[in-house]
CSV table of C-alpha atoms in Angstrom, one decimal:
chain,number,residue,atom,x,y,z
P,1137,UNK,CA,0.0,0.0,0.0
P,1138,UNK,CA,1.1,3.6,-0.5
P,1139,UNK,CA,2.0,5.1,2.8
P,1140,UNK,CA,-1.1,7.2,3.5
P,1141,UNK,CA,-1.3,6.7,7.2
P,1142,UNK,CA,0.9,9.7,7.9
P,1143,UNK,CA,-1.1,13.0,7.9
P,1144,UNK,CA,1.6,14.9,6.2
P,1145,UNK,CA,2.1,14.9,2.4
P,1146,UNK,CA,4.8,16.8,0.4
P,1147,UNK,CA,3.7,17.8,-3.1
P,1148,UNK,CA,5.9,19.4,-5.7
P,1149,UNK,CA,4.4,21.2,-8.6
P,1150,UNK,CA,4.3,24.5,-10.5
P,1151,UNK,CA,7.8,25.4,-9.1
P,1152,UNK,CA,6.6,25.1,-5.5
P,1153,UNK,CA,6.9,22.5,-2.8
P,1154,UNK,CA,3.9,22.3,-0.5
P,1155,UNK,CA,3.3,20.5,2.7
P,1156,UNK,CA,-0.3,19.3,2.9
P,1157,UNK,CA,-1.9,18.1,6.1
P,1158,UNK,CA,-4.4,15.3,5.7
P,1159,UNK,CA,-7.1,14.6,8.2
P,1160,UNK,CA,-6.8,11.2,9.7
P,1161,UNK,CA,-10.3,10.2,8.4
P,1162,UNK,CA,-9.1,11.1,4.8
P,1163,UNK,CA,-5.9,9.0,5.3
P,1164,UNK,CA,-8.1,6.0,6.2
P,1165,UNK,CA,-10.3,6.6,3.1
P,1166,UNK,CA,-7.3,6.9,0.8
P,1167,UNK,CA,-5.8,3.7,2.3
P,1168,UNK,CA,-9.1,1.9,1.6
P,1169,UNK,CA,-9.2,3.3,-2.0
P,1170,UNK,CA,-5.6,2.1,-2.6
P,1171,UNK,CA,-6.5,-1.4,-1.3
P,1172,UNK,CA,-9.6,-1.5,-3.5
P,1173,UNK,CA,-7.6,-0.4,-6.6
P,1174,UNK,CA,-4.8,-2.8,-5.7
P,1175,UNK,CA,-2.2,0.1,-5.6
P,1176,UNK,CA,0.8,-1.0,-3.6
P,1177,UNK,CA,3.0,2.0,-4.3
P,1178,UNK,CA,3.4,5.1,-6.5
P,1179,UNK,CA,0.7,7.4,-7.7
P,1180,UNK,CA,-2.8,7.0,-6.2
P,1181,UNK,CA,-5.0,8.6,-8.8
P,1182,UNK,CA,-4.4,7.3,-12.4
P,1183,UNK,CA,-6.1,7.7,-15.7
P,1184,UNK,CA,-7.5,4.7,-17.7
P,1185,UNK,CA,-4.1,4.6,-19.4
P,1186,UNK,CA,-2.4,4.2,-16.1
P,1187,UNK,CA,-0.9,7.7,-16.1
P,1188,UNK,CA,-1.1,10.1,-13.1
P,1189,UNK,CA,-4.2,12.3,-13.2
P,1190,UNK,CA,-3.1,15.7,-14.2
P,1191,UNK,CA,-4.4,19.2,-13.3
P,1192,UNK,CA,-5.6,19.4,-16.9
P,1193,UNK,CA,-7.7,16.2,-16.7
P,1194,UNK,CA,-9.2,17.4,-13.4
P,1195,UNK,CA,-10.1,20.7,-15.1
P,1196,UNK,CA,-11.7,18.8,-18.0
P,1197,UNK,CA,-13.7,16.7,-15.7
P,1198,UNK,CA,-14.9,19.7,-13.7
P,1199,UNK,CA,-16.0,21.5,-16.8
P,1200,UNK,CA,-17.9,18.4,-17.9
P,1201,UNK,CA,-19.8,18.4,-14.6
P,1202,UNK,CA,-20.8,22.1,-14.9
P,1203,UNK,CA,-23.8,21.5,-17.1
P,1204,UNK,CA,-25.2,18.8,-14.8
P,1205,UNK,CA,-24.7,21.1,-11.8
P,1206,UNK,CA,-26.2,24.2,-13.5
P,1207,UNK,CA,-22.9,26.1,-13.1
P,1208,UNK,CA,-21.4,28.3,-15.8
P,1209,UNK,CA,-18.3,26.7,-17.3
P,1210,UNK,CA,-16.5,30.0,-17.1
P,1211,UNK,CA,-16.7,30.0,-13.3
P,1212,UNK,CA,-15.1,26.6,-12.7
P,1213,UNK,CA,-11.4,25.9,-12.2
P,1214,UNK,CA,-9.4,23.5,-10.1
P,1215,UNK,CA,-8.0,26.4,-8.1
P,1216,UNK,CA,-11.6,27.1,-6.9
P,1217,UNK,CA,-11.2,24.0,-4.7
P,1218,UNK,CA,-8.3,25.7,-3.0
P,1219,UNK,CA,-10.3,28.8,-2.5
P,1220,UNK,CA,-13.2,26.8,-1.1
P,1221,UNK,CA,-10.9,25.1,1.3
P,1222,UNK,CA,-9.4,28.5,2.4
P,1223,UNK,CA,-12.8,29.9,3.1
P,1224,UNK,CA,-14.0,26.8,5.0
P,1225,UNK,CA,-10.8,26.6,7.1
P,1226,UNK,CA,-11.0,30.3,7.9
P,1227,UNK,CA,-14.7,30.0,8.8
P,1228,UNK,CA,-13.8,27.3,11.3
P,1229,UNK,CA,-10.8,29.0,13.0
P,1230,UNK,CA,-11.0,32.7,12.1
P,1231,UNK,CA,-7.2,32.8,12.1
P,1232,UNK,CA,-5.6,34.3,8.9
P,1233,UNK,CA,-2.1,33.5,10.2
P,1234,UNK,CA,-2.8,29.9,10.7
P,1235,UNK,CA,-4.6,29.7,7.3
P,1236,UNK,CA,-1.5,31.3,5.6
P,1237,UNK,CA,0.6,28.6,7.2
P,1238,UNK,CA,-1.7,25.8,6.0
P,1239,UNK,CA,-1.8,27.2,2.5
P,1240,UNK,CA,2.0,27.7,2.4
P,1241,UNK,CA,1.8,31.5,1.9
P,1242,UNK,CA,4.8,33.6,3.0
P,1243,UNK,CA,2.6,36.7,2.9
P,1244,UNK,CA,-0.7,37.2,4.7
P,1245,UNK,CA,-1.7,39.6,1.9
P,1246,UNK,CA,-1.7,36.6,-0.5
P,1247,UNK,CA,-4.0,34.7,1.9
P,1248,UNK,CA,-6.4,37.7,2.3
P,1249,UNK,CA,-7.1,37.4,-1.4
P,1250,UNK,CA,-8.8,34.1,-0.7
P,1251,UNK,CA,-11.0,35.6,1.9
P,1252,UNK,CA,-12.2,38.7,0.1
P,1253,UNK,CA,-16.0,39.0,0.1
P,1254,UNK,CA,-18.3,40.5,-2.4
P,1255,UNK,CA,-20.3,43.7,-1.8
P,1256,UNK,CA,-23.4,41.5,-1.6
P,1257,UNK,CA,-21.8,39.4,1.2
P,1258,UNK,CA,-20.9,42.6,3.2
P,1259,UNK,CA,-24.4,44.0,2.9
P,1260,UNK,CA,-25.8,40.7,4.2
P,1261,UNK,CA,-23.5,40.8,7.1
P,1262,UNK,CA,-24.3,44.4,7.9
P,1263,UNK,CA,-28.0,43.6,7.8
P,1264,UNK,CA,-27.5,40.7,10.2
P,1265,UNK,CA,-26.0,43.1,12.7
P,1266,UNK,CA,-29.4,44.8,13.1
P,1267,UNK,CA,-27.9,48.2,13.7
P,1268,UNK,CA,-30.9,50.1,12.3
P,1269,UNK,CA,-34.3,49.5,13.8
């Protein structure tokens, strides 16, 4: 089996090396997947041709799902998953410094880009404050 029991994963790509923390429950699910797929070592996610799944193939699959989900194709990119993770993590801990560490950012300003809200979101939050009776 690939070693997925350790919650730390080092990934190299796009000229960067990232340390990714994996929740223990995800490690168990990946271990189970590897066993079902009879993968003893190497890459975990492969194409039908046995090649590693690329960012491009993920992008293509995401675009194919857009129509079924009723989402505009122009709004869907693999990086959106990173943004969704950033917002979810921040929503849980409300700590931009910790989020920057998890995302591997050297600058908090870079991390803040992931957390920027739209004007509509700000208005909704202001209305929830109930400042005007």
